[in-house]
Short mmCIF file of C-alpha atoms and ligand atoms in Angstrom, two decimals:
data_model
loop_
_atom_site.label_atom_id
_atom_site.label_comp_id
_atom_site.label_asym_id
_atom_site.label_seq_id
_atom_site.Cartn_x
_atom_site.Cartn_y
_atom_site.Cartn_z
CA UNK A 171 -19.14 6.44 -12.86
CA UNK A 172 -20.71 3.36 -11.23
CA UNK A 173 -18.50 0.46 -10.02
CA UNK A 174 -18.12 -2.30 -12.63
CA UNK A 175 -19.42 -5.60 -11.09
CA UNK A 176 -17.57 -7.74 -13.50
CA UNK A 177 -14.23 -5.82 -13.59
CA UNK A 178 -12.33 -8.31 -11.29
CA UNK A 179 -13.82 -11.55 -12.56
CA UNK A 180 -11.28 -13.95 -13.77
CA UNK A 181 -8.43 -11.50 -13.12
CA UNK A 182 -5.17 -12.55 -11.51
CA UNK A 183 -4.25 -9.98 -8.75
CA UNK A 184 -1.14 -10.19 -6.60
CA UNK A 185 -1.02 -8.20 -3.36
CA UNK A 186 2.03 -7.48 -1.26
CA UNK A 187 1.61 -7.12 2.48
CA UNK A 188 -1.38 -9.43 2.37
CA UNK A 189 -0.83 -10.96 5.80
CA UNK A 190 -2.42 -8.05 7.77
CA UNK A 191 -4.40 -4.92 7.71
CA UNK A 192 -5.24 -3.31 4.26
CA UNK A 193 -3.57 -6.02 2.14
CA UNK A 194 -5.58 -8.77 3.95
CA UNK A 195 -8.73 -6.95 3.41
CA UNK A 196 -7.78 -6.19 -0.24
CA UNK A 197 -7.40 -9.92 -0.76
CA UNK A 198 -10.84 -10.62 0.82
CA UNK A 199 -12.42 -7.90 -1.26
CA UNK A 200 -10.87 -9.16 -4.54
CA UNK A 201 -11.90 -12.79 -3.86
CA UNK A 202 -15.47 -11.75 -3.24
CA UNK A 203 -15.24 -9.83 -6.65
CA UNK A 204 -14.19 -13.08 -8.45
CA UNK A 205 -10.47 -12.45 -8.91
CA UNK A 206 -7.86 -15.11 -8.23
CA UNK A 207 -5.53 -13.66 -5.66
CA UNK A 208 -1.92 -14.28 -4.80
CA UNK A 209 -0.85 -13.19 -1.32
CA UNK A 210 2.73 -12.12 -0.56
CA UNK A 211 4.34 -11.09 2.73
CA UNK A 212 7.07 -12.35 5.14
CA UNK A 213 4.89 -14.16 7.76
CA UNK A 214 4.15 -17.62 6.43
CA UNK A 215 1.68 -18.67 9.19
CA UNK A 216 -0.42 -15.47 8.77
CA UNK A 217 -0.52 -16.01 4.95
CA UNK A 218 -1.35 -19.71 5.25
CA UNK A 219 -4.23 -18.92 7.62
CA UNK A 220 -5.67 -16.16 5.45
CA UNK A 221 -5.38 -18.15 2.27
CA UNK A 222 -7.09 -21.12 3.96
CA UNK A 223 -10.02 -19.09 5.17
CA UNK A 224 -10.36 -17.38 1.61
CA UNK A 225 -10.16 -20.80 0.01
CA UNK A 226 -12.73 -22.14 2.28
CA UNK A 227 -15.03 -19.34 1.20
CA UNK A 228 -14.70 -20.62 -2.43
CA UNK A 229 -11.78 -18.21 -3.50
CA UNK A 230 -8.91 -19.11 -5.85
CA UNK A 231 -6.02 -18.12 -3.75
CA UNK A 232 -2.22 -18.86 -3.43
CA UNK A 233 0.46 -17.54 -1.29
CA UNK A 234 4.25 -17.03 -1.32
CA UNK A 235 6.53 -15.68 1.32
CA UNK A 236 8.89 -12.83 0.24
CA UNK A 237 10.60 -9.71 1.72
CA UNK A 238 9.89 -6.95 -0.73
CA UNK A 239 13.17 -5.45 -0.05
CA UNK A 240 14.78 -8.49 -1.71
CA UNK A 241 14.23 -8.05 -5.41
CA UNK A 242 15.21 -11.67 -6.26
CA UNK A 243 13.12 -13.24 -3.62
CA UNK A 244 10.15 -11.17 -4.60
CA UNK A 245 10.60 -12.00 -8.35
CA UNK A 246 10.73 -15.68 -7.43
CA UNK A 247 7.61 -15.46 -5.39
CA UNK A 248 5.75 -13.66 -8.37
CA UNK A 249 6.85 -16.24 -10.77
CA UNK A 250 5.66 -18.94 -8.40
CA UNK A 251 2.26 -17.37 -7.97
CA UNK A 252 1.98 -16.73 -11.65
CA UNK A 253 2.77 -20.44 -12.42
CA UNK A 254 -0.27 -21.37 -10.15
CA UNK A 255 -2.74 -18.55 -10.87
CA UNK A 256 -1.90 -17.39 -14.29
CA UNK A 257 -0.18 -14.24 -15.42
CA UNK A 258 -0.58 -11.08 -13.26
CA UNK A 259 -3.27 -8.70 -14.50
CA UNK A 260 -3.06 -6.21 -11.36
CA UNK A 261 -0.25 -6.05 -8.98
CA UNK A 262 -0.94 -4.16 -5.72
CA UNK A 263 2.35 -2.98 -4.01
CA UNK A 264 0.78 -2.49 -0.53
CA UNK A 265 3.56 -3.72 1.90
CA UNK A 266 4.78 -1.02 4.08
CA UNK A 267 6.06 -0.11 7.41
CA UNK A 268 6.10 2.98 9.81
CA UNK A 269 8.95 3.64 12.21
CA UNK A 270 9.08 6.81 14.23
CA UNK A 271 11.82 9.35 13.20
CA UNK A 272 13.33 10.35 16.64
CA UNK A 273 15.51 13.39 15.87
CA UNK A 274 17.16 13.29 19.38
CA UNK A 275 18.32 9.61 18.61
CA UNK A 276 18.36 9.57 14.83
CA UNK A 277 18.82 5.92 13.80
CA UNK A 278 19.94 5.84 10.19
CA UNK A 279 19.39 1.97 10.02
CA UNK A 280 15.78 2.30 11.04
CA UNK A 281 15.18 5.36 8.71
CA UNK A 282 16.73 3.46 5.77
CA UNK A 283 14.70 0.40 6.46
CA UNK A 284 11.48 2.42 6.12
CA UNK A 285 12.64 3.78 2.82
CA UNK A 286 13.82 0.36 1.67
CA UNK A 287 10.44 -1.19 2.39
CA UNK A 288 8.17 1.60 1.37
CA UNK A 289 10.00 2.87 -1.75
CA UNK A 290 12.54 0.33 -2.87
CA UNK A 291 9.98 -2.49 -2.01
CA UNK A 292 7.59 -0.84 -4.42
CA UNK A 293 10.26 -0.50 -7.05
CA UNK A 294 11.10 -4.25 -6.63
CA UNK A 295 7.41 -5.08 -6.96
CA UNK A 296 7.09 -3.03 -10.10
CA UNK A 297 10.23 -4.80 -11.46
CA UNK A 298 8.81 -8.21 -10.78
CA UNK A 299 5.87 -7.83 -13.05
CA UNK A 300 6.75 -5.04 -15.55
CA UNK A 301 8.50 -7.14 -18.26
CA UNK A 302 5.60 -9.50 -18.45
CA UNK A 303 3.03 -6.66 -18.53
CA UNK A 304 5.04 -4.85 -21.29
CA UNK A 305 5.22 -7.98 -23.33
CA UNK A 306 1.60 -8.51 -23.10
CA UNK A 307 0.84 -4.78 -23.57
CA UNK A 308 -1.52 -4.78 -20.63
CA UNK A 309 -1.72 -4.85 -16.87
CA UNK A 310 -2.28 -2.40 -13.98
CA UNK A 311 0.31 -1.57 -11.25
CA UNK A 312 -0.98 -0.13 -8.00
CA UNK A 313 0.78 1.32 -5.12
CA UNK A 314 -0.50 2.00 -1.69
CA UNK A 315 1.18 5.40 -0.59
CA UNK A 316 -0.43 7.48 2.16
CA UNK A 317 -1.75 11.05 2.72
CA UNK A 318 1.48 11.35 4.72
CA UNK A 319 3.10 11.58 1.30
CA UNK A 320 1.50 14.98 0.61
CA UNK A 321 3.03 16.67 3.70
CA UNK A 322 6.10 16.01 5.99
CA UNK A 323 4.50 14.80 9.16
CA UNK A 324 6.16 15.21 12.50
CA UNK A 325 8.11 12.12 13.75
CA UNK A 326 7.55 10.52 10.28
CA UNK A 327 10.34 12.07 8.12
CA UNK A 328 11.31 8.80 6.42
CA UNK A 329 7.65 7.49 6.25
CA UNK A 330 6.38 10.76 4.58
CA UNK A 331 9.45 10.95 2.27
CA UNK A 332 9.01 7.30 1.08
CA UNK A 333 5.35 7.71 0.51
CA UNK A 334 5.87 11.08 -1.38
CA UNK A 335 8.49 9.37 -3.52
CA UNK A 336 6.03 6.54 -4.45
CA UNK A 337 3.57 9.18 -5.54
CA UNK A 338 5.99 10.85 -8.04
CA UNK A 339 7.50 7.43 -8.95
CA UNK A 340 3.99 6.39 -10.16
CA UNK A 341 3.29 9.76 -11.76
CA UNK A 342 6.39 9.29 -13.97
CA UNK A 343 5.61 5.58 -14.68
CA UNK A 344 2.04 6.39 -15.71
CA UNK A 345 3.43 8.69 -18.40
CA UNK A 346 6.20 6.22 -19.60
CA UNK A 347 4.01 3.09 -19.53
CA UNK A 348 1.00 4.67 -21.29
CA UNK A 349 2.45 3.59 -24.81
CA UNK A 350 2.81 0.14 -23.59
CA UNK A 351 -0.75 -0.18 -22.38
CA UNK A 352 0.24 -0.65 -18.78
CA UNK A 353 -1.76 1.43 -16.15
CA UNK A 354 -0.70 2.73 -12.82
CA UNK A 355 -2.72 3.86 -9.74
CA UNK A 356 -1.53 5.33 -6.39
CA UNK A 357 -3.95 4.97 -3.57
CA UNK A 358 -3.15 7.44 -0.80
CA UNK A 359 -5.37 6.75 2.34
CA UNK A 360 -5.47 8.75 5.50
CA UNK A 361 -5.53 6.84 8.89
CA UNK A 362 -6.92 3.24 8.54
CA UNK A 363 -7.60 0.93 11.48
CA UNK A 364 -4.75 -1.65 11.12
CA UNK A 365 -1.91 -2.76 13.43
CA UNK A 366 0.08 0.24 11.99
CA UNK A 367 -1.61 2.75 14.02
CA UNK A 368 -1.65 3.32 17.86
CA UNK A 369 -4.49 2.73 20.35
CA UNK A 370 -4.56 6.39 21.02
CA UNK A 371 -4.94 7.26 17.36
CA UNK A 372 -7.76 4.44 17.25
CA UNK A 373 -9.63 6.07 20.03
CA UNK A 374 -9.27 9.68 18.97
CA UNK A 375 -9.16 9.99 15.25
CA UNK A 376 -12.49 11.05 13.65
CA UNK A 377 -11.65 10.15 10.11
CA UNK A 378 -10.64 6.53 10.73
CA UNK A 379 -11.40 4.08 7.96
CA UNK A 380 -11.71 0.38 8.39
CA UNK A 381 -9.30 -1.84 6.41
CA UNK A 382 -12.31 -2.96 4.45
CA UNK A 383 -13.35 0.57 3.62
CA UNK A 384 -9.83 1.28 2.49
CA UNK A 385 -9.65 -1.87 0.38
CA UNK A 386 -12.94 -1.08 -1.41
CA UNK A 387 -11.80 2.32 -2.12
CA UNK A 388 -8.50 1.16 -3.51
CA UNK A 389 -10.27 -1.28 -5.79
CA UNK A 390 -12.64 1.40 -6.97
CA UNK A 391 -9.66 3.71 -7.87
CA UNK A 392 -8.19 0.84 -10.06
CA UNK A 393 -11.59 0.20 -11.72
CA UNK A 394 -11.70 4.08 -12.57
CA UNK A 395 -8.05 3.96 -13.72
CA UNK A 396 -7.26 6.87 -11.30
CA UNK A 397 -3.82 8.25 -11.30
CA UNK A 398 -3.73 9.16 -7.65
CA UNK A 399 -6.63 8.80 -5.14
CA UNK A 400 -6.16 10.72 -1.91
CA UNK A 401 -8.83 9.65 0.61
CA UNK A 402 -11.15 10.31 2.73
CA UNK A 403 -11.64 13.73 1.22
CA UNK A 404 -11.84 15.64 4.69
CA UNK A 405 -8.34 14.34 5.57
CA UNK A 406 -7.18 15.19 1.97
CA UNK A 407 -8.53 18.71 2.39
CA UNK A 408 -6.75 19.39 5.72
CA UNK A 409 -3.46 18.12 4.36
CA UNK A 410 -3.79 20.09 1.14
CA UNK A 411 -4.60 23.32 3.04
CA UNK A 412 -1.55 22.60 5.47
CA UNK A 413 0.65 22.15 2.41
CA UNK A 414 -0.27 25.66 1.19
CA UNK A 415 0.67 27.41 4.55
CA UNK A 416 3.98 29.43 4.93
CA UNK A 417 6.65 27.24 6.73
CA UNK A 418 6.46 28.94 10.09
CA UNK A 419 2.57 28.61 10.29
CA UNK A 420 2.87 24.87 8.97
CA UNK A 421 5.33 24.11 11.72
CA UNK A 422 2.99 25.43 14.45
CA UNK A 423 -0.01 23.69 13.11
CA UNK A 424 1.43 20.26 12.56
CA UNK A 425 3.64 20.20 15.77
CA UNK A 426 0.61 19.09 17.73
CA UNK A 427 -0.24 16.06 15.66
CA UNK A 428 0.34 12.90 17.86
CA UNK A 429 3.22 10.71 17.00
CA UNK A 430 2.56 7.24 15.72
CA UNK A 431 4.03 4.34 17.77
CA UNK A 432 6.46 1.69 16.66
CA UNK A 433 4.74 -1.46 15.62
CA UNK A 434 6.26 -4.72 16.76
CA UNK A 435 8.81 -6.13 14.14
CA UNK A 436 7.68 -9.57 12.93
CA UNK A 437 10.11 -12.46 12.56
CA UNK A 438 11.25 -13.04 9.00
CA UNK A 439 9.87 -16.34 7.51
CA UNK A 440 11.95 -18.46 5.31
CA UNK A 441 9.16 -20.43 3.94
CA UNK A 442 7.69 -20.27 0.50
CA UNK A 443 4.80 -21.94 -1.15
N1 NAP B 662 -2.90 2.09 8.54
C1 NAP B 662 -2.78 3.35 8.08
O1 NAP B 662 -3.28 4.37 8.72
C2 NAP B 662 -2.23 3.61 6.74
C3 NAP B 662 -2.52 4.90 6.06
C4 NAP B 662 -2.00 5.18 4.88
C5 NAP B 662 -1.26 4.22 4.18
N2 NAP B 662 -1.05 3.04 4.81
C6 NAP B 662 -0.26 2.07 4.10
O2 NAP B 662 -0.95 0.86 3.72
C7 NAP B 662 0.01 -0.24 3.71
C8 NAP B 662 -0.51 -1.51 4.45
O3 NAP B 662 -0.39 -0.99 5.79
P1 NAP B 662 -1.31 -1.50 6.91
O4 NAP B 662 -2.00 -0.37 7.59
O5 NAP B 662 -2.35 -2.52 6.50
O6 NAP B 662 -0.36 -2.16 7.96
P2 NAP B 662 -0.06 -3.48 8.50
O7 NAP B 662 -1.44 -4.11 9.04
O8 NAP B 662 1.14 -3.43 9.51
O9 NAP B 662 0.44 -4.26 7.23
C9 NAP B 662 1.57 -4.21 6.64
C10 NAP B 662 1.77 -5.32 5.73
O10 NAP B 662 3.07 -5.15 4.96
C11 NAP B 662 3.85 -6.40 5.17
N3 NAP B 662 5.32 -6.02 5.12
C12 NAP B 662 5.90 -5.18 5.86
N4 NAP B 662 7.28 -5.19 5.53
C13 NAP B 662 7.42 -6.14 4.52
C14 NAP B 662 8.50 -6.56 3.81
N5 NAP B 662 9.78 -6.17 4.04
N6 NAP B 662 8.30 -7.49 2.88
C15 NAP B 662 7.01 -8.04 2.61
N7 NAP B 662 5.93 -7.66 3.44
C16 NAP B 662 6.18 -6.64 4.27
C17 NAP B 662 3.37 -7.03 6.27
O11 NAP B 662 3.46 -8.41 6.36
P3 NAP B 662 4.63 -9.35 7.03
O12 NAP B 662 4.91 -8.64 8.46
O13 NAP B 662 4.00 -10.65 7.20
O14 NAP B 662 5.77 -9.17 6.08
C18 NAP B 662 1.91 -6.65 6.41
O15 NAP B 662 1.21 -7.63 5.70
C19 NAP B 662 1.35 0.27 3.99
O16 NAP B 662 2.00 0.63 2.77
C20 NAP B 662 1.01 1.59 4.79
O17 NAP B 662 2.10 2.44 4.74
C21 NAP B 662 -1.45 2.66 6.03
#
């Protein structure tokens, strides 16, 4: 199936985690395709700058600060953006974080923060647009999970668990929402060159996608109404084969995968536009 050049034209697309990495690239890609794009994240300055550069290039863009773990704040941000851009046709729940799971110093607060952002944040994002989409009998909700959701990666227990939960969450929602005309897609990338990964990974990983490549692929999955899109395929294949191994062999193979580092925690912005 060929990409549809008019698919995004005139559509209102809201993207969480649009201040950096994949979300930032998604916004840029979507503006180029003719969509009106609403940017959501916590860092006001980063959103403001990105929106200004997209608007300067001729895009229709608005932004609103919200923490996806706070359902009311996120719903308010969505309402605010819909008032300015029109009702949401496509919502992309992309915001996510990684924190290492250190078993010798297991920090429940940090692990719960990963789940709160990557799973509850996605549920809050779904909740913010779903009533309107059901009323209109149309819409598409997209989640950015990860190939880490297929297998439990070392030092990434909460991250892998949160992403696996998003995959099954959307598998269920796809069935339940079908009668209402609302579509769902989960995009599950392998490693992507964003601030989420370490310099070591950046230097050593063979299958490292750019944020722009990941964004284009996610948009293509939406155009094709894919249920789940694991990519790139070589990483998918390795993970799929690993998932079929007996537990002891699996432990030996994955024990050598390098840990991901802690990304810096950005300050929480109070601003909203
Ligand atoms: N990079 C990879 O290798 C990779 C692979 C597979 C999947 N993914 C997934 O792709 C998504 C985007 O990650 P990325 O790689 O682009 O990382 P990134 O550059 O660190 O971007 C993460 C985005 O999420 C936002 N965010 C984080 N916590 C938030 C919160 N509580 N409320 C609102 N926004 C929040 C951040 O904005 P603020 O800090 O401004 O809030 C930022 O815009 C994540 O779900 C990640 O798990 C990444």
